[in-house]
mmCIF file of C-alpha atoms and ligand atoms in Angstrom:
data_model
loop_
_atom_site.group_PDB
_atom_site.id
_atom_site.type_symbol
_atom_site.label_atom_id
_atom_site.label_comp_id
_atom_site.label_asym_id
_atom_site.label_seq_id
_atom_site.Cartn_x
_atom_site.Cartn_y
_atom_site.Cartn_z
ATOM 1 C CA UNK D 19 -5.822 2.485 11.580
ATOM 2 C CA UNK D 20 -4.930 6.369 12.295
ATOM 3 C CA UNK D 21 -1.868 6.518 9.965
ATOM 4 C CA UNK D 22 -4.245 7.750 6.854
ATOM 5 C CA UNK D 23 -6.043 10.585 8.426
ATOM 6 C CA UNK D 24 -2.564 12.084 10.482
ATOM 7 C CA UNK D 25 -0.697 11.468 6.731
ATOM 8 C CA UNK D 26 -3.117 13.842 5.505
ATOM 9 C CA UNK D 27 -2.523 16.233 8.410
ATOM 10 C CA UNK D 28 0.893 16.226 7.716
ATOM 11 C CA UNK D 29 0.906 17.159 4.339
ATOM 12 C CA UNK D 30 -1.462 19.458 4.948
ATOM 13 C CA UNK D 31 0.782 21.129 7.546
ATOM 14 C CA UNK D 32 3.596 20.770 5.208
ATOM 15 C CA UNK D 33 2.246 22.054 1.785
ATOM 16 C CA UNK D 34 4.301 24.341 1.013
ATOM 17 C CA UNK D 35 7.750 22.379 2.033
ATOM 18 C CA UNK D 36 6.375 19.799 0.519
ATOM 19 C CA UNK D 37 5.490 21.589 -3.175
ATOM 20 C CA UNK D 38 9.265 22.952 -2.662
ATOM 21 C CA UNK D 39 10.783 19.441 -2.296
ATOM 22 C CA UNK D 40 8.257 18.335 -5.623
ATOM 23 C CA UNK D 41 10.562 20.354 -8.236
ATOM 24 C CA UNK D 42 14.008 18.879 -6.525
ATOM 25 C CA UNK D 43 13.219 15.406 -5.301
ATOM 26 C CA UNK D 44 16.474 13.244 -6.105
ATOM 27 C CA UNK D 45 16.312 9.934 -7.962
ATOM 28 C CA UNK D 46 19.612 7.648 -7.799
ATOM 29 C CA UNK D 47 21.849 8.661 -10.378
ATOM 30 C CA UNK D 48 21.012 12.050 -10.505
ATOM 31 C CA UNK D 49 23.684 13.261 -7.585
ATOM 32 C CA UNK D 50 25.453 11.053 -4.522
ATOM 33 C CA UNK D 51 23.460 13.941 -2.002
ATOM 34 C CA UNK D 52 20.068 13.928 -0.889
ATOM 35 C CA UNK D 53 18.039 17.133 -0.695
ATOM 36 C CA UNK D 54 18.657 19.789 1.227
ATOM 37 C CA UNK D 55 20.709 22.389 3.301
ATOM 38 C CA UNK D 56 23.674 20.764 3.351
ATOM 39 C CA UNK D 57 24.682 22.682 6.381
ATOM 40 C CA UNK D 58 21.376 21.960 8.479
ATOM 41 C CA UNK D 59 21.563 18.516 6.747
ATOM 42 C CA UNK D 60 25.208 17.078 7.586
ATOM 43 C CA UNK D 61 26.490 14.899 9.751
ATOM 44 C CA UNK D 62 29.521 12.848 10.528
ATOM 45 C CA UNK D 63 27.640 9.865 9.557
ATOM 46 C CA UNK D 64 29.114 8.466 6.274
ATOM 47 C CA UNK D 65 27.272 5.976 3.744
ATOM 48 C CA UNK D 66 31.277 4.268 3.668
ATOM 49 C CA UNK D 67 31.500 3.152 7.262
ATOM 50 C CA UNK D 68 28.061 0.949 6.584
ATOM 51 C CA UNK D 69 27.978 -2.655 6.132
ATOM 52 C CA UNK D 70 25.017 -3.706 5.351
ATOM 53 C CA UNK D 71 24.151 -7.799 3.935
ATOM 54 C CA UNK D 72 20.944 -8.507 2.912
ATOM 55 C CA UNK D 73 19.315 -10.973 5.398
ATOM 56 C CA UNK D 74 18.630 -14.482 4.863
ATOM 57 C CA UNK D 75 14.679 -14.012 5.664
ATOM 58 C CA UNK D 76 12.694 -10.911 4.901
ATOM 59 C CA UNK D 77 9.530 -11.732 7.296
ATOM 60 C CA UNK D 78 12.076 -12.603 10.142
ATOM 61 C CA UNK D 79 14.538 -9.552 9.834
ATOM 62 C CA UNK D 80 11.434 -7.394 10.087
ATOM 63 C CA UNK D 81 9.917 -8.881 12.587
ATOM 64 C CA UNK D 82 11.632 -5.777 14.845
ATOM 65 C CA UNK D 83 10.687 -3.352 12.450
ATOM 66 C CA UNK D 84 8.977 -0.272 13.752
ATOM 67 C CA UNK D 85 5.667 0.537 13.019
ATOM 68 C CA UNK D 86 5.217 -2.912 11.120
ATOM 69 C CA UNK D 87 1.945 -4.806 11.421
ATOM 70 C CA UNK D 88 2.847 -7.445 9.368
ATOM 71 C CA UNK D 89 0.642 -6.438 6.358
ATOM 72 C CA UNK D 90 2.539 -4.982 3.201
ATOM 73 C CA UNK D 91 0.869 -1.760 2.130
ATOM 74 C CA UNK D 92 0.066 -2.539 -1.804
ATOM 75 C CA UNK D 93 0.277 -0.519 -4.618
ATOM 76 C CA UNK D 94 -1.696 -0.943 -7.827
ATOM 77 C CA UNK D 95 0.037 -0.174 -11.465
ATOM 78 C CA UNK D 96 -0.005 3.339 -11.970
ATOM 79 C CA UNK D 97 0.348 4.198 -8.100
ATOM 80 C CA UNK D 98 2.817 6.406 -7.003
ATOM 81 C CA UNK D 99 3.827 5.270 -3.429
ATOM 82 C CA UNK D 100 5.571 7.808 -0.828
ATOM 83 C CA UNK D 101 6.868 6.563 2.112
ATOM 84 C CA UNK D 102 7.500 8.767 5.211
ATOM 85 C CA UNK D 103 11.363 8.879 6.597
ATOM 86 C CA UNK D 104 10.353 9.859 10.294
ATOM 87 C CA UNK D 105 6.601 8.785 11.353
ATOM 88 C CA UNK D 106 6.247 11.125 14.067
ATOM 89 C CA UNK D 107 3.758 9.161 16.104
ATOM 90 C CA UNK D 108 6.812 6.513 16.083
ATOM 91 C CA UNK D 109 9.304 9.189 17.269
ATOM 92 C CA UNK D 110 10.557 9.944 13.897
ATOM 93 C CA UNK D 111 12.529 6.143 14.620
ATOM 94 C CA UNK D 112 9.858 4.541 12.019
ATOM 95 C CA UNK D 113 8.748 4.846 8.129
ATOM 96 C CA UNK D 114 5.369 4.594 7.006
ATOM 97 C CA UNK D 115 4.267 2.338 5.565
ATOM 98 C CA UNK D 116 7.142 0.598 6.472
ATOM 99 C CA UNK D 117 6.697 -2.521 3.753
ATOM 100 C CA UNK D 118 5.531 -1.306 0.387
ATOM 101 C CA UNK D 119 4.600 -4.177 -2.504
ATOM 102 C CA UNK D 120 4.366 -2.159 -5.904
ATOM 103 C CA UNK D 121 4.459 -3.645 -9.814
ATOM 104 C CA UNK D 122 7.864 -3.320 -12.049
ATOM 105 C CA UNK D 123 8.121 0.068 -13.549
ATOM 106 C CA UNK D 124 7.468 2.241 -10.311
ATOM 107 C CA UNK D 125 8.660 4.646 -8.712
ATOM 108 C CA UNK D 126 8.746 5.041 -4.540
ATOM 109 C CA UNK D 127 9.311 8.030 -2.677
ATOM 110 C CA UNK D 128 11.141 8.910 -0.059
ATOM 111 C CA UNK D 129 9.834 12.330 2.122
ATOM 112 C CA UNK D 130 11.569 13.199 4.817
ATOM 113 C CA UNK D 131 9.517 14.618 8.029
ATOM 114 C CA UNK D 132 11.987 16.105 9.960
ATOM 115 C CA UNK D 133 11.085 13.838 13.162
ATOM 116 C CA UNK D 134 13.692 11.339 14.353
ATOM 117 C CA UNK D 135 16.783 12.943 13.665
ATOM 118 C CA UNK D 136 19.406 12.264 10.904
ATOM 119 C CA UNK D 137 17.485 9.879 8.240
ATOM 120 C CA UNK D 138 19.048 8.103 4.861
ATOM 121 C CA UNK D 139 17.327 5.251 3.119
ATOM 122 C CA UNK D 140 20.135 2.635 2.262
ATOM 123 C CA UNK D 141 19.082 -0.754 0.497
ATOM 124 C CA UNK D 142 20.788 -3.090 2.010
ATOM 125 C CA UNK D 143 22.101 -5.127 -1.398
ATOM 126 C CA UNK D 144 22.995 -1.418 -2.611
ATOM 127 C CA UNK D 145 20.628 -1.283 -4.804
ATOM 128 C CA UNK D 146 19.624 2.493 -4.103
ATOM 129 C CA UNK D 147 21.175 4.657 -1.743
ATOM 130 C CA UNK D 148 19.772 8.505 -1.227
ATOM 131 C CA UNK D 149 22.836 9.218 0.262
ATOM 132 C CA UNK D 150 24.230 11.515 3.212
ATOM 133 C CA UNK D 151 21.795 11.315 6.349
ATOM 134 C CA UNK D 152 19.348 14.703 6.263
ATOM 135 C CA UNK D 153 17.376 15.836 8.949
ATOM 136 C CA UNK D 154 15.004 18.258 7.326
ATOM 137 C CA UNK D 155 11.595 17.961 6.505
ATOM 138 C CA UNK D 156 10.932 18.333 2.501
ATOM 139 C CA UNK D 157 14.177 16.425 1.996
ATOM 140 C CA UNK D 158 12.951 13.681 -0.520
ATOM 141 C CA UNK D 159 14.456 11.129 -2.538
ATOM 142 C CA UNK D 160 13.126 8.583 -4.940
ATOM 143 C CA UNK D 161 13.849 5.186 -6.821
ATOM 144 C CA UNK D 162 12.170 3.215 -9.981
ATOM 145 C CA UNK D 163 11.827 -0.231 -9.299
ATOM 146 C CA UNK D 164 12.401 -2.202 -12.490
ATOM 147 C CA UNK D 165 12.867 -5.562 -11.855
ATOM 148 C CA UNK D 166 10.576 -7.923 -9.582
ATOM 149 C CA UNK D 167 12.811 -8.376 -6.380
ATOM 150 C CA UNK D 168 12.647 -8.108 -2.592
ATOM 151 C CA UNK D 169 14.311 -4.704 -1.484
ATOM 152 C CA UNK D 170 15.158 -4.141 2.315
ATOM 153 C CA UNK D 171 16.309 -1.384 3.581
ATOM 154 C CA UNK D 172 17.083 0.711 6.366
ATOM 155 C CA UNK D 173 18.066 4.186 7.954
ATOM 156 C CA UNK D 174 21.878 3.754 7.887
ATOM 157 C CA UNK D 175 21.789 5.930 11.703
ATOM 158 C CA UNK D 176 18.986 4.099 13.008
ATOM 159 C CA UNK D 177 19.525 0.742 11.715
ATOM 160 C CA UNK D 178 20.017 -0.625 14.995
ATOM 161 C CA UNK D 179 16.770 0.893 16.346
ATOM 162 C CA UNK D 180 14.583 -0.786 14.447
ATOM 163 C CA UNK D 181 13.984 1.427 11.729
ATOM 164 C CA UNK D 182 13.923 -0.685 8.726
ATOM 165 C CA UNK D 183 11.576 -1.074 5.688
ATOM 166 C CA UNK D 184 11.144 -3.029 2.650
ATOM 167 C CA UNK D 185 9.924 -2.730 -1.089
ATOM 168 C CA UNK D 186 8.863 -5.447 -2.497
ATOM 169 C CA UNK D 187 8.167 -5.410 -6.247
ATOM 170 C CA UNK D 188 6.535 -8.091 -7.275
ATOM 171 C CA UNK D 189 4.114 -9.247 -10.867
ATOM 172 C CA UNK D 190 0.528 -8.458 -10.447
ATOM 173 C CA UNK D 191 -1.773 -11.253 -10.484
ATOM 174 C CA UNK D 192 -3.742 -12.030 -13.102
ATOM 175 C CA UNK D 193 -7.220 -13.747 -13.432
ATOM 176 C CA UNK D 194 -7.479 -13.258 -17.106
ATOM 177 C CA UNK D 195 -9.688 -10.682 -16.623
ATOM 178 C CA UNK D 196 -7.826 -7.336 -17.225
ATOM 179 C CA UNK D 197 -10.048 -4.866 -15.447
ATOM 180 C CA UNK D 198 -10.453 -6.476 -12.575
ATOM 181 C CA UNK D 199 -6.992 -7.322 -11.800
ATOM 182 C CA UNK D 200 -5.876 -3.724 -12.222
ATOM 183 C CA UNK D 201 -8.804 -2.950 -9.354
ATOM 184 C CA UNK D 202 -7.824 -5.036 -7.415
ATOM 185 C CA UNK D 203 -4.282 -5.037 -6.941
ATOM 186 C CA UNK D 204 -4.972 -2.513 -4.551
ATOM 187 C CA UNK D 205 -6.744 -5.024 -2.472
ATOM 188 C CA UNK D 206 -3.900 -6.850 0.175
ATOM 189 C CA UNK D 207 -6.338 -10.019 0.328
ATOM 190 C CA UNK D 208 -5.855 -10.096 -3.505
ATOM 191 C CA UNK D 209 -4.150 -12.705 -4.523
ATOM 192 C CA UNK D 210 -5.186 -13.666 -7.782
ATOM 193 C CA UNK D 211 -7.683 -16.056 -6.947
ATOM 194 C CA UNK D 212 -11.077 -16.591 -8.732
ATOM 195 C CA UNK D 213 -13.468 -17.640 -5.902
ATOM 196 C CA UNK D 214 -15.586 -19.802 -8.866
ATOM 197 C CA UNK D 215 -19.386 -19.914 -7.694
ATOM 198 C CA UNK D 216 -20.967 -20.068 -11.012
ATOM 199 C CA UNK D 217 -22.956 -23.976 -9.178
ATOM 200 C CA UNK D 218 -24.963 -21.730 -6.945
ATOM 201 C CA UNK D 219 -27.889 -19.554 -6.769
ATOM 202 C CA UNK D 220 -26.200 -17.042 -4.563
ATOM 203 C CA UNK D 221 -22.599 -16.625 -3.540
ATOM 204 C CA UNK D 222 -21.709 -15.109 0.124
ATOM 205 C CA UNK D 223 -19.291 -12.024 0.454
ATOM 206 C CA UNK D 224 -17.771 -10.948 3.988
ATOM 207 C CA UNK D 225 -17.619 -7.228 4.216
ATOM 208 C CA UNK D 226 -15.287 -6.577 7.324
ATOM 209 C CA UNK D 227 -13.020 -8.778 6.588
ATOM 210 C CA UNK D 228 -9.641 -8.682 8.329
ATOM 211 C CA UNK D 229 -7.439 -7.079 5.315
ATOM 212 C CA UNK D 230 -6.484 -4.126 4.329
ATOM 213 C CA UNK D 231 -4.148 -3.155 7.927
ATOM 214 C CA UNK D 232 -7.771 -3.745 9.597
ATOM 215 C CA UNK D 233 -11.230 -5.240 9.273
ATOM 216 C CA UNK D 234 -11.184 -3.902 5.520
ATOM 217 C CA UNK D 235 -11.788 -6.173 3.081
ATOM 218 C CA UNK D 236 -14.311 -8.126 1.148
ATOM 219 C CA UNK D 237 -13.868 -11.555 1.314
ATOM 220 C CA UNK D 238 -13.467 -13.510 -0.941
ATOM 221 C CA UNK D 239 -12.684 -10.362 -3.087
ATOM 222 C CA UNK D 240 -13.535 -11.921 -6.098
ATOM 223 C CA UNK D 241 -16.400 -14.341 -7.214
ATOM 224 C CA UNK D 242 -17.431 -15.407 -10.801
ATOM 225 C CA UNK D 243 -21.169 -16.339 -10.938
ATOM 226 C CA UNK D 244 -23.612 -17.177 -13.473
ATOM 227 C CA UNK D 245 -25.816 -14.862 -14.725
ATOM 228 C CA UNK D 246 -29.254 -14.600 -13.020
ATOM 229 C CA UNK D 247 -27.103 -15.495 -9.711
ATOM 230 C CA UNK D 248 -26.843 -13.484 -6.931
ATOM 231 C CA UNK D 249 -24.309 -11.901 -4.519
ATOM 232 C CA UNK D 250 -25.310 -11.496 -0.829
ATOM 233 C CA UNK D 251 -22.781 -9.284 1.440
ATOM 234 C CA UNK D 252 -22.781 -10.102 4.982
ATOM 235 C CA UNK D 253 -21.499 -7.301 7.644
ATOM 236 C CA UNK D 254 -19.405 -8.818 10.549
ATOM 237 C CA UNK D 255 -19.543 -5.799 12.348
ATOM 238 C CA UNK D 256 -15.277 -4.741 12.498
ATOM 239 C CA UNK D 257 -13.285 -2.446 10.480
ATOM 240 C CA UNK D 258 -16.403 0.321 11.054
ATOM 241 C CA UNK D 259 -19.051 1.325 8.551
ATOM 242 C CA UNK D 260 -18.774 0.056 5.457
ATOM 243 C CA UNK D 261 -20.651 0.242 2.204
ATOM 244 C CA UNK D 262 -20.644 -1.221 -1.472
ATOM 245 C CA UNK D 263 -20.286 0.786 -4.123
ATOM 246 C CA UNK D 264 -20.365 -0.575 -7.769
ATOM 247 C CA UNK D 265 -18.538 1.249 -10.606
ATOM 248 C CA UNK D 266 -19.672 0.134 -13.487
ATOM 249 C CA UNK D 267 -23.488 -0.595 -12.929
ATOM 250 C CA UNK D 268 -25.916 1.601 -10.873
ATOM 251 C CA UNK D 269 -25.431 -0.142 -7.530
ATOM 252 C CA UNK D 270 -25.208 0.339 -4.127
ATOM 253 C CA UNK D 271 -26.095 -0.709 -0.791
ATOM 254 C CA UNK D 272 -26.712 3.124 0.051
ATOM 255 C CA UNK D 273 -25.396 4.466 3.724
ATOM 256 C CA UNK D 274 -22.691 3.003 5.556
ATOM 257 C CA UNK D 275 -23.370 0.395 7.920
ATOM 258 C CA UNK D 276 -21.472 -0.973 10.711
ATOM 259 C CA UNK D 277 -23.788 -3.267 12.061
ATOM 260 C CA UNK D 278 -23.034 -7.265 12.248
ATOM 261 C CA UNK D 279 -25.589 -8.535 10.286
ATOM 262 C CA UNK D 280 -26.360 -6.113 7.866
ATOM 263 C CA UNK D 281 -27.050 -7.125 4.197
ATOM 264 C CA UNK D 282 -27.400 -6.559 1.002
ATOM 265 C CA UNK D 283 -27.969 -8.583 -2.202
ATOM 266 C CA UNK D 284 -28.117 -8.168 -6.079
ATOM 267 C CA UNK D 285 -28.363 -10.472 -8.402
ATOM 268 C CA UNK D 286 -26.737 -10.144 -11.800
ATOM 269 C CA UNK D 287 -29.111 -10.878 -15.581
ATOM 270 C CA UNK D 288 -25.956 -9.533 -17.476
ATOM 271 C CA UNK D 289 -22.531 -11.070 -18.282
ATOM 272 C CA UNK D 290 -19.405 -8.743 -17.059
ATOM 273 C CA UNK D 291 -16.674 -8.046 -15.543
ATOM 274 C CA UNK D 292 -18.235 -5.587 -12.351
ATOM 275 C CA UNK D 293 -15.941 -3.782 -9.632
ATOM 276 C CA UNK D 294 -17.178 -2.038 -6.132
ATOM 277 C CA UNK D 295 -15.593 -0.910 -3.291
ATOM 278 C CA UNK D 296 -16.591 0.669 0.297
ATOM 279 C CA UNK D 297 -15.822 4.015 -0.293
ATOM 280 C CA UNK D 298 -14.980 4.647 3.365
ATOM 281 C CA UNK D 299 -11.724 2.543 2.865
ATOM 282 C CA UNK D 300 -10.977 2.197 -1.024
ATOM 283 C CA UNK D 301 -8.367 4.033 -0.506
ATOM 284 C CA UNK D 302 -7.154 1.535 2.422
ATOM 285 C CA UNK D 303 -7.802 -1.192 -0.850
ATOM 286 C CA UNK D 304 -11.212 -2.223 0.424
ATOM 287 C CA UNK D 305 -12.382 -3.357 -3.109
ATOM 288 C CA UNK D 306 -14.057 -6.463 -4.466
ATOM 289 C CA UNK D 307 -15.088 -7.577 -8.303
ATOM 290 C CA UNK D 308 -17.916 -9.842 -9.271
ATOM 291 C CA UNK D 309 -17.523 -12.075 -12.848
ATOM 292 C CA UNK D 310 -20.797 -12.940 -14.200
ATOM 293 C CA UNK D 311 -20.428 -15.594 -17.188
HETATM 294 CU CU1 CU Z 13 -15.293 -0.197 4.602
#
């Protein structure tokens, strides 16, 4: 999983374009042109000459997609997804992530890196359309997603090459307990589920768990206990070190630990709704809830 720590390279490297781009970044509506020179940006490709149909099956049109591991990168409400237009360990011919899941009411964005060439971002029903191909890093252009839906899309120039990508909007789950669902629709291995262990002494949690674009998740990444139970995490050993880190109460299983085999246990004497994560990889959506009744 390198895509996190060279994405914050980049826009290191490209503060400054990328600050620039901030104060002119194009939603649909605003203007038919993306962002840019327009004489460093143009080409001879036109948005006209495309025919694009939606396809039949999302999974099996992207089965060619570059850069695609099969696991949507999810977005929590609130989250502001960016997608790169050129990964540039792909040879610009990728985006990243390439499949984005996100709630109603957000917005994705579009940054160009300048790798790969002439770049648009076309949906493929027409839904949003940024316009004339750019090639210049800092170009950006971005879309609010209203209405749940499945949104493919490629790179009108590179469509044939493999570099597609999809949004897919979609309702967040929801356990009936408020706070935990907004934590954990972060979590790909999230899928509303409450994992009910409230008939046992002490319920099991997998830390390592494939999830996440890795071995990063807690599974199951929610259980509802009683009170006086306790929770037991069990390293397998993948995804790295790990840790668990609880929000609300005061605690933790300390250092990271990558060791198979590692532990750690607390049990719970109050009723709540509680919420951890490994800090290594929250960010990745490594984050598990406990419900104690
Ligand atoms: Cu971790």
């Amino acid at each position: 999983m390198e895509p996190p720590s060279t994405r914050r390279q980049f826009l290191a490297s490209t503060a400054l374009t990328g600050l620039a781009a901030t104060a002119g970044c194009l939603s649909t509506g605003e203007t038919s042109q993306a962002v840019g020179d327009a004489s460093d940006g143009g080409s001879t490709e036109s948005t006209e000459t495309a025919e694009l149909t939606p396809p039949d099956s999302l999974g099996e049109w992207l089965v060619d997609a570059n850069g695609y591991d099969g696991e949507p990168h999810r977005y929590g409400a609130g989250s502001r997804p960016s997608v790169w237009v050129g990964e540039p360990t792909d040879d610009g011919l990728a985006f990243a992530p390439p499949v984005v899941e996100v709630v109603p009411m957000t917005k994705v964005r579009w940054d160009w890196t300048g790798h790969g060439g002439q770049h648009n971002v076309v949906a493929l029903d027409g839904t949003f359309d940024s316009g004339r191909t750019n090639a210049q890093s800092g170009t950006c252009y971005q879309y609010l997603f209203e209405e749940p839906g499945t949104y493919p899309y490629v790179s009108e120039p590179r469509r044939d090459d493999g570099m597609k990508g999809a949004v897919v909007v979609r309702e967040p789950p929801s356990t009936g307990y408020p706070k935990v669902d907004q934590w954990l629709s972060h979590a790909s291995n999230f899928d509303g589920t409450v994992v009910d262990r409230t008939g046992s002494d002490t319920a099991v949690v997998t830390v390592g768990a494939e999830g996440n674009g890795g071995a990063f998740a807690f599974d199951p990444p929610l259980v509802k206990i009683a009170r006086g139970s306790t929770v037991r995490w069990e390293w397998t050993g993948d995804g790295g070190a790990h840790n668990v880190v609880f929000e609300e109460a005061d605690v933790s299983s300390g250092d990271v630990a990558s060791d198979a085999g590692t532990t750690f246990e607390h049990t719970f004497d109050d009723p709540g709704q509680y919420r951890y994560a490994c800090l290594p990889h929250e960010a990745l959506g490594m984050r598990g809830a406990v419900v104690v009744e």
